Short mmCIF file of C-alpha atoms in Angstrom, two decimals:
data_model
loop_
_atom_site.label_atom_id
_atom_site.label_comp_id
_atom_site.label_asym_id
_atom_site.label_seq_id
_atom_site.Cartn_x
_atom_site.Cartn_y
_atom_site.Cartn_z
CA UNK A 1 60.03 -235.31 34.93
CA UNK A 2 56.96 -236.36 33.28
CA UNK A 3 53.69 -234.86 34.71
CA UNK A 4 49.99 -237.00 34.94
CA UNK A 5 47.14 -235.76 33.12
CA UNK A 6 45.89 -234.75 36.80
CA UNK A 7 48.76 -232.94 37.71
CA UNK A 8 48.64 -230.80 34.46
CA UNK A 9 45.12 -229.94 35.00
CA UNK A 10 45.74 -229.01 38.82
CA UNK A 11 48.50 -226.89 37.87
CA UNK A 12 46.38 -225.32 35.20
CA UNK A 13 43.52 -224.62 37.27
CA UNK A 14 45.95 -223.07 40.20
CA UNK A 15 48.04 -220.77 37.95
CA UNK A 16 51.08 -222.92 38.46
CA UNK A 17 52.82 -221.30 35.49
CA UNK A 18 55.54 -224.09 35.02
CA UNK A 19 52.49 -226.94 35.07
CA UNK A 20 50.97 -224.19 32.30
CA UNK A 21 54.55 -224.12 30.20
CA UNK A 22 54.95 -227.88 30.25
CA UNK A 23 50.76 -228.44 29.36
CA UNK A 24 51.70 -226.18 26.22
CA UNK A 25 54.64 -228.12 25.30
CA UNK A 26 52.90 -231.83 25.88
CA UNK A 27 50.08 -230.47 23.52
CA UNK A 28 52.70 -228.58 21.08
CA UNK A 29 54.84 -232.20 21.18
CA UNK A 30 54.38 -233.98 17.81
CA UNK A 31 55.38 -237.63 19.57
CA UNK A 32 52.63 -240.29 18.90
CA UNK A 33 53.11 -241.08 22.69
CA UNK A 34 52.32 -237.49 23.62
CA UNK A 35 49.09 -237.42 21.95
CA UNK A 36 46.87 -239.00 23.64
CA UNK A 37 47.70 -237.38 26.59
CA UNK A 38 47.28 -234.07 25.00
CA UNK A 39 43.73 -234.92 23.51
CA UNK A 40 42.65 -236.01 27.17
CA UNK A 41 44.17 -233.25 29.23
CA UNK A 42 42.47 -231.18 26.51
CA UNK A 43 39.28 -233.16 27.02
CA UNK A 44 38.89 -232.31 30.49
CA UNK A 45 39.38 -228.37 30.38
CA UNK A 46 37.20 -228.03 28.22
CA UNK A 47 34.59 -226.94 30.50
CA UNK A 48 36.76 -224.34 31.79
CA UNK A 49 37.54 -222.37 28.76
CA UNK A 50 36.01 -219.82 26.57
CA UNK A 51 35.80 -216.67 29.42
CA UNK A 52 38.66 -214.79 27.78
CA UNK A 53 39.01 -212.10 25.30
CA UNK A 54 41.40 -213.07 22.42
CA UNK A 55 43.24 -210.43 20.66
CA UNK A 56 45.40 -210.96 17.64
CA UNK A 57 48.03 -208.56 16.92
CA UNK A 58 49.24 -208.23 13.54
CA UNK A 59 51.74 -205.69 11.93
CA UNK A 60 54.82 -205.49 9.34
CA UNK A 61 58.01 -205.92 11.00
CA UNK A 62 59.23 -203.16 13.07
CA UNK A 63 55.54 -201.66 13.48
CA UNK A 64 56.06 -202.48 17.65
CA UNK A 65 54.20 -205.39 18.29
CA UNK A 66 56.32 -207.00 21.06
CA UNK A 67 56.57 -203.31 22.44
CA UNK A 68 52.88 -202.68 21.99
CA UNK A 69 51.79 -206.17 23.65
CA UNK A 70 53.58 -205.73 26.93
CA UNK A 71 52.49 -202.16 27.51
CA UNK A 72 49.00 -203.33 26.62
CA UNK A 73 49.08 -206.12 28.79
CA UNK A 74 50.95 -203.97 31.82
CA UNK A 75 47.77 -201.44 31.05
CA UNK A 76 45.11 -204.53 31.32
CA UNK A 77 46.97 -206.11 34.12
CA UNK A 78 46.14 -202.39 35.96
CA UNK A 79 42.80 -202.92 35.06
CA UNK A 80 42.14 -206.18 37.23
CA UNK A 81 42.77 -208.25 34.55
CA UNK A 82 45.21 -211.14 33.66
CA UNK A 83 46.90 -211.61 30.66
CA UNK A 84 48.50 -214.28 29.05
CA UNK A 85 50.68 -213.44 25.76
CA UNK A 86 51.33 -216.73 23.04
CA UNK A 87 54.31 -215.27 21.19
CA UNK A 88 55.05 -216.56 17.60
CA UNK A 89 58.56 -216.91 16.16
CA UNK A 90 59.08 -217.82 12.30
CA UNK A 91 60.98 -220.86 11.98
CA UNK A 92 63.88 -221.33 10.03
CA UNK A 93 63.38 -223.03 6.75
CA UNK A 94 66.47 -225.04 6.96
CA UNK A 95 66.92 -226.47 10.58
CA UNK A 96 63.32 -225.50 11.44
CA UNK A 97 64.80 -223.84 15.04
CA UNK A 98 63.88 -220.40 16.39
CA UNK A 99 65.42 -217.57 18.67
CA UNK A 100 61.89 -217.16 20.43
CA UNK A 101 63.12 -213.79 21.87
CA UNK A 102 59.72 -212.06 22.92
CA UNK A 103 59.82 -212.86 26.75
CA UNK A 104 63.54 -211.63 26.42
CA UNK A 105 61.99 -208.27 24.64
CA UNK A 106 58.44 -207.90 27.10
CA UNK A 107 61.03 -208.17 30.05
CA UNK A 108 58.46 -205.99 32.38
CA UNK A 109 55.28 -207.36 31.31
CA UNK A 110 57.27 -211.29 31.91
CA UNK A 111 57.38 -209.39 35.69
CA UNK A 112 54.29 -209.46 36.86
CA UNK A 113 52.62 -212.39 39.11
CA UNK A 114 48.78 -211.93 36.09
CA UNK A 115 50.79 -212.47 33.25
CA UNK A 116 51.61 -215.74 30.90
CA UNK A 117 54.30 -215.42 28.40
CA UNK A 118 54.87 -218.13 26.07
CA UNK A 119 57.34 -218.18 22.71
CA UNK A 120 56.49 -220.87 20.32
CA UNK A 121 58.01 -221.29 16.86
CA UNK A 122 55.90 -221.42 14.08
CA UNK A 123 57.43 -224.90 12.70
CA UNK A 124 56.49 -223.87 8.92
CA UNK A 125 52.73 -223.39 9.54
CA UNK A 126 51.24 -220.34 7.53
CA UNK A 127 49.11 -218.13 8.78
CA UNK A 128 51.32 -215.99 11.12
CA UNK A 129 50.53 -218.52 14.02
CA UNK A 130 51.88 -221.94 14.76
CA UNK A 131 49.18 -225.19 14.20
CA UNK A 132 48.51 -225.60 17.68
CA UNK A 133 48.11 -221.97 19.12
CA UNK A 134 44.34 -222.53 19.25
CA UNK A 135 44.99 -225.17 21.75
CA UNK A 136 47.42 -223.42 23.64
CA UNK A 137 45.03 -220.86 24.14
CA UNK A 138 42.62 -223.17 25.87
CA UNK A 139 44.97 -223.63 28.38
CA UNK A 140 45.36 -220.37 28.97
CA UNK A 141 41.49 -219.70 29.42
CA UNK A 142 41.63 -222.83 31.80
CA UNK A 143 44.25 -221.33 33.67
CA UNK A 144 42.25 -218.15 33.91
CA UNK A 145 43.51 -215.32 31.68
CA UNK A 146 41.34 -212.89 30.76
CA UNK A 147 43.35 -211.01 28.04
CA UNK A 148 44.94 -213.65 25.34
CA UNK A 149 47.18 -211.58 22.91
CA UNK A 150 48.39 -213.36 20.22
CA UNK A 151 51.29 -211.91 18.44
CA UNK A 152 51.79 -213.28 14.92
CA UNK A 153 55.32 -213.39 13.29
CA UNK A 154 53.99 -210.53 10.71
CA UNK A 155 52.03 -209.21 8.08
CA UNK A 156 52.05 -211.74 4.88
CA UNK A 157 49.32 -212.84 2.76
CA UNK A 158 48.49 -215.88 4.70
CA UNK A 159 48.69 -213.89 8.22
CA UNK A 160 45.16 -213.04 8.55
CA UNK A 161 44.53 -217.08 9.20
CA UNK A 162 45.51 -215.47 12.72
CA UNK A 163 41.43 -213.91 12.47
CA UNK A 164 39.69 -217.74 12.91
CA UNK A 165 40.91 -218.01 16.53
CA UNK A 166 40.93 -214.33 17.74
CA UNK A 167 37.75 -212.55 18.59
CA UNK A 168 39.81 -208.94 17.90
CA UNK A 169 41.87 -208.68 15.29
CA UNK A 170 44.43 -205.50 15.70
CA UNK A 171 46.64 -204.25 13.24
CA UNK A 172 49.39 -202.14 14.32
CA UNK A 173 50.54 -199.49 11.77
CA UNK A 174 53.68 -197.24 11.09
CA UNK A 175 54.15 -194.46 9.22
CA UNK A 176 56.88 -193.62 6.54
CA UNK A 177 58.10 -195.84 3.50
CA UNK A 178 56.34 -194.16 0.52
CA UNK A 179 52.55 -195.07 -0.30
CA UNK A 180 51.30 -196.02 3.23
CA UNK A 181 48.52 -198.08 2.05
CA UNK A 182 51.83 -200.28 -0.15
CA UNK A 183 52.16 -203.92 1.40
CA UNK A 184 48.44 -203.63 2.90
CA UNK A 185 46.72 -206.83 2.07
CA UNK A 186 43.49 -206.42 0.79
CA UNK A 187 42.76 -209.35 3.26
CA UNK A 188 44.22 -207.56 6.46
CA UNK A 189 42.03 -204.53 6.07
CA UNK A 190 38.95 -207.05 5.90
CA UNK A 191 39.17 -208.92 8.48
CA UNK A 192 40.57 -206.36 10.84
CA UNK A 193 38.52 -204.86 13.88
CA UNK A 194 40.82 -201.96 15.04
CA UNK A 195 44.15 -200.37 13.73
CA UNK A 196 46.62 -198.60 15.65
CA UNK A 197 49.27 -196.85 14.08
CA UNK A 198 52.02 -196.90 16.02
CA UNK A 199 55.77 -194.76 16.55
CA UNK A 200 53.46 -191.17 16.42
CA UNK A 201 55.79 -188.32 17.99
CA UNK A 202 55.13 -184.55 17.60
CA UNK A 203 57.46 -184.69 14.48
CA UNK A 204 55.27 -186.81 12.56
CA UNK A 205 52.06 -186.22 14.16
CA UNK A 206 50.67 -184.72 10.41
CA UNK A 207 51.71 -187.55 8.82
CA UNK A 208 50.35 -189.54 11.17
CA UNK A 209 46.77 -187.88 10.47
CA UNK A 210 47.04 -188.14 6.81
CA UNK A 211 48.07 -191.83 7.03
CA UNK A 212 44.85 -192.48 9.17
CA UNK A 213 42.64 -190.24 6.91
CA UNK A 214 44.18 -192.85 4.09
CA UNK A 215 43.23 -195.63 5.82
CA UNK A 216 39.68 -194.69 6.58
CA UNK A 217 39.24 -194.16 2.86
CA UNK A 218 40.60 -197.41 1.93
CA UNK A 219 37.72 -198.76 4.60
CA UNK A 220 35.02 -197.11 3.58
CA UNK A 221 35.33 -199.21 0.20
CA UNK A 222 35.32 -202.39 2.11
CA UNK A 223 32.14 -204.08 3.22
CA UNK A 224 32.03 -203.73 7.22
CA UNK A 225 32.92 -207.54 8.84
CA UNK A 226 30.28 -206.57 11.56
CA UNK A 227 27.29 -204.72 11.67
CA UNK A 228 27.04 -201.60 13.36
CA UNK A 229 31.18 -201.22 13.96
CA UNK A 230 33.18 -198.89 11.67
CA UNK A 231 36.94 -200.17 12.54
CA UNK A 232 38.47 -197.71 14.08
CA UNK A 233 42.20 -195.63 13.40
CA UNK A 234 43.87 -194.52 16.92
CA UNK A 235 46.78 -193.09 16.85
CA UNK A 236 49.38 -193.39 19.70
CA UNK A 237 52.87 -194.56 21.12
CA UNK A 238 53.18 -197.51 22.87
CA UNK A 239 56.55 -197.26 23.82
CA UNK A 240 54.99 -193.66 25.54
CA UNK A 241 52.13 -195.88 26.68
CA UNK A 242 50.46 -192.71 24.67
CA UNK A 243 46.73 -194.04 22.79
CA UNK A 244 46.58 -197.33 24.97
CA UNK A 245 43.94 -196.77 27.00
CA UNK A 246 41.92 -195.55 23.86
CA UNK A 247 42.29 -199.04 22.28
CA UNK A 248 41.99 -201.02 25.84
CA UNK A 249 38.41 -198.79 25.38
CA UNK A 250 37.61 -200.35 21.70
CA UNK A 251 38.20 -203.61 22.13
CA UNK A 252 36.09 -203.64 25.10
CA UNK A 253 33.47 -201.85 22.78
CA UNK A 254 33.40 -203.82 20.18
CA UNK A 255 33.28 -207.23 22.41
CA UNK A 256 30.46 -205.46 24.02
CA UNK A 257 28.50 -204.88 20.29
CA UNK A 258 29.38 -208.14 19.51
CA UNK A 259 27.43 -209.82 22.72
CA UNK A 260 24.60 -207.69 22.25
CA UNK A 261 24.33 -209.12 18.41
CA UNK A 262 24.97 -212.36 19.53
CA UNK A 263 27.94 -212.42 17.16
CA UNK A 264 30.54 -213.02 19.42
CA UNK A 265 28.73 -216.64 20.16
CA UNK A 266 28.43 -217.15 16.48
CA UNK A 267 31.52 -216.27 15.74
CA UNK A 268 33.57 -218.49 18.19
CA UNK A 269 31.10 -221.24 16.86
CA UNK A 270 32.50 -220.89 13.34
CA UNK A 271 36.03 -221.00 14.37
CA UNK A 272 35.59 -224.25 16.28
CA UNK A 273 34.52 -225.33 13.30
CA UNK A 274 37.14 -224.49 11.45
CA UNK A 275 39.37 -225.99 13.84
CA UNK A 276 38.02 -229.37 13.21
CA UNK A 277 38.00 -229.06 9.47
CA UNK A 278 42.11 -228.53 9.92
CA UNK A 279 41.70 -231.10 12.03
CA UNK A 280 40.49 -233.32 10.06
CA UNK A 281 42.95 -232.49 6.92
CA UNK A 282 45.23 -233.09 9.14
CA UNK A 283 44.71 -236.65 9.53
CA UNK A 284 44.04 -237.15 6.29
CA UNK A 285 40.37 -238.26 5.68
CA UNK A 286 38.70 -235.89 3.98
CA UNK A 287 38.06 -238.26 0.72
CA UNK A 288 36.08 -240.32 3.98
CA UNK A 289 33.23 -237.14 3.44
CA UNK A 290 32.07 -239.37 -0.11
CA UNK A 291 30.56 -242.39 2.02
CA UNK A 292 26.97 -242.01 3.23
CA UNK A 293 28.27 -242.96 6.79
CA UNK A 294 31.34 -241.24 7.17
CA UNK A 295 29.10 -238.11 6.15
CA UNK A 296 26.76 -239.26 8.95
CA UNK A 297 29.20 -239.53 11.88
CA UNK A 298 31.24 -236.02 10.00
CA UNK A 299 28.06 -234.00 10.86
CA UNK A 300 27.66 -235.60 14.09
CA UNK A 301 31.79 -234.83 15.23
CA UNK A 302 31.43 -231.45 13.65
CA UNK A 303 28.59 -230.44 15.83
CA UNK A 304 30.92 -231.28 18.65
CA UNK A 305 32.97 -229.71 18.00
CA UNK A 306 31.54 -226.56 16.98
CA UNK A 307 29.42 -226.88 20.20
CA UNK A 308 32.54 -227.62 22.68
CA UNK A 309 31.44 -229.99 23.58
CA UNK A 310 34.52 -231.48 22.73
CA UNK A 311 38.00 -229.95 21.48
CA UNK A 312 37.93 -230.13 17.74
CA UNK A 313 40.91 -232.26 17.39
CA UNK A 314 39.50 -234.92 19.22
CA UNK A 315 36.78 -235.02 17.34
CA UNK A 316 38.67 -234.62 14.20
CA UNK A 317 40.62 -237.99 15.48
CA UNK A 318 37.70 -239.78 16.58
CA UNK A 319 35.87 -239.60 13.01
CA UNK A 320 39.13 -240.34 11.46
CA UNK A 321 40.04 -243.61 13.73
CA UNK A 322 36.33 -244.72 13.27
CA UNK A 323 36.37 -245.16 9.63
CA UNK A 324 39.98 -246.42 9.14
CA UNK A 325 39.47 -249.23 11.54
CA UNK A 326 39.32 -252.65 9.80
CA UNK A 327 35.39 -252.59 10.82
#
């Protein structure tokens, strides 16, 4: 059944989480027919988004993020909040499908009435995050969610991408398998606000310490991404729901710093930016930057952008469609 553009954003705007689902998958379609629908229902919402707090949770496989995220998210949920969860599955490289098995694996957290679950493959795209999660989250700050967690399909040298649309970025940690710091990006540990390290039991509770005293060395030789924070190392379970609460406490912290530096403004201004400059590689025009105009009108659809006052892929399509028409 095909929904109107109205019917989307009334379902958005009243939680309807099936009117939610199918507004991800009209703006996740890559049908020409489905597009233009998708820029104007995200047109419209626009006014209602930007009130969350978006977490991106990163980690090598089998460091617990699916097991982390709905534990977290049961934790914020008991803290008056509502959380919405954008799962991403690596795609096959050969038939480009996907099992999309993390609401099968957050079982509880899928539960409760204040949570959002939503699997999407990542088609290919690099960056641990599918090319249209950005917009996806819009609808979930339309819809109301005040957590966004973001799990990426894991730890690669591309993953940290997953920092341009996430105001926290979390890495989750385990212990064991030799040098601990081995398979640590160089990018990860800059762009990272918090780490966790996950799995720690009584047994391995030294280890555990040692691995965290590591990491804090390897930080203190990289330049700090914001003023006035020193990322944090928490250690914890979150299959114990053991060190939760402690990193429930430093995000809030470090949103909190980031307000009072007028960062977290700044920040989310940069990223819309960014979102439009995909944007407009996507469609192709960036040899259009050369001509006097087409720099003109760029500037002009970038500040849009950047200022929301617009989603960046409209704008992106706008200057694109303006200087490929036969005028």
């Amino acid at each position: 059944m095909k929904f109107s553009t109205e019917e989307l954003i009334e379902g958005i705007r009243s939680g309807n989480k099936r009117l939610i689902a199918k507004a991800i998958t009209l703006v996740e379609s890559k049908k020409s027919e489905h597009r233009q629908q998708a820029e104007e229902l995200l047109k419209q919402i626009m006014p209602f988004t930007g009130n969350s707090i978006r977490v991106g949770v990163t980690g090598v496989p089998g460091a617990g993020k699916s097991t982390f995220i709905e534990n977290f998210g049961r934790l914020a949920i008991s803290n008056g909040k509502k959380v919405a969860v954008l799962a991403i599955d690596p795609s096959s490289a050969i038939n480009k499908g996907s099992i999309l098995g993390d609401k099968t694996r957050m079982e509880e957290l899928a539960k409760e009435e204040n949570a959002f679950i939503r699997p999407s493959p990542s088609s290919g795209f690099l960056g641990g995050v599918a090319n249209t999660t950005f917009e996806t989250m819009m609808i979930c700050e339309a819809a109301g969610y005040d957590f966004i967690l973001i799990e990426t399909v894991g730890v690669g040298q591309s993953e940290v991408l997953v920092a341009d649309i996430t105001d926290v970025f979390l890495f989750l940690k385990i212990i064991g398998g030799g040098d601990e710091l081995q398979g640590i990006k160089r990018g990860i540990m800059e762009m990272v606000d918090v780490i966790f390290i996950n799995k720690v039991e009584k047994e391995n509770l030294q280890k555990a310490k040692n691995t965290r005293l590591e990491l804090k060395r390897a930080l203190d030789f990289i330049p700090s991404k914001e003023k006035d924070w020193r990322v944090p190392v928490l250690l914890g379970s979150a299959l114990h729901n053991e060190g939760l609460s402690d990193v429930f406490e430093k995000i809030n912290e470090f949103i909190s710093l980031k307000k009072k530096t007028n960062r977290f403004e700044e920040v989310r201004t940069q990223q819309a930016e960014k979102r439009f400059e995909y944007w407009v590689q996507e469609y192709i025009l960036s040899m259009m930057k050369k001509n006097n105009a087409a720099e003109e009108a760029y500037i002009q659809h970038k500040k849009n952008a950047s200022t929301m006052v617009s989603n960046p892929s409209t704008e992106a399509k706008l200057f694109v469609e303006k200087f490929l028409s036969k005028d």
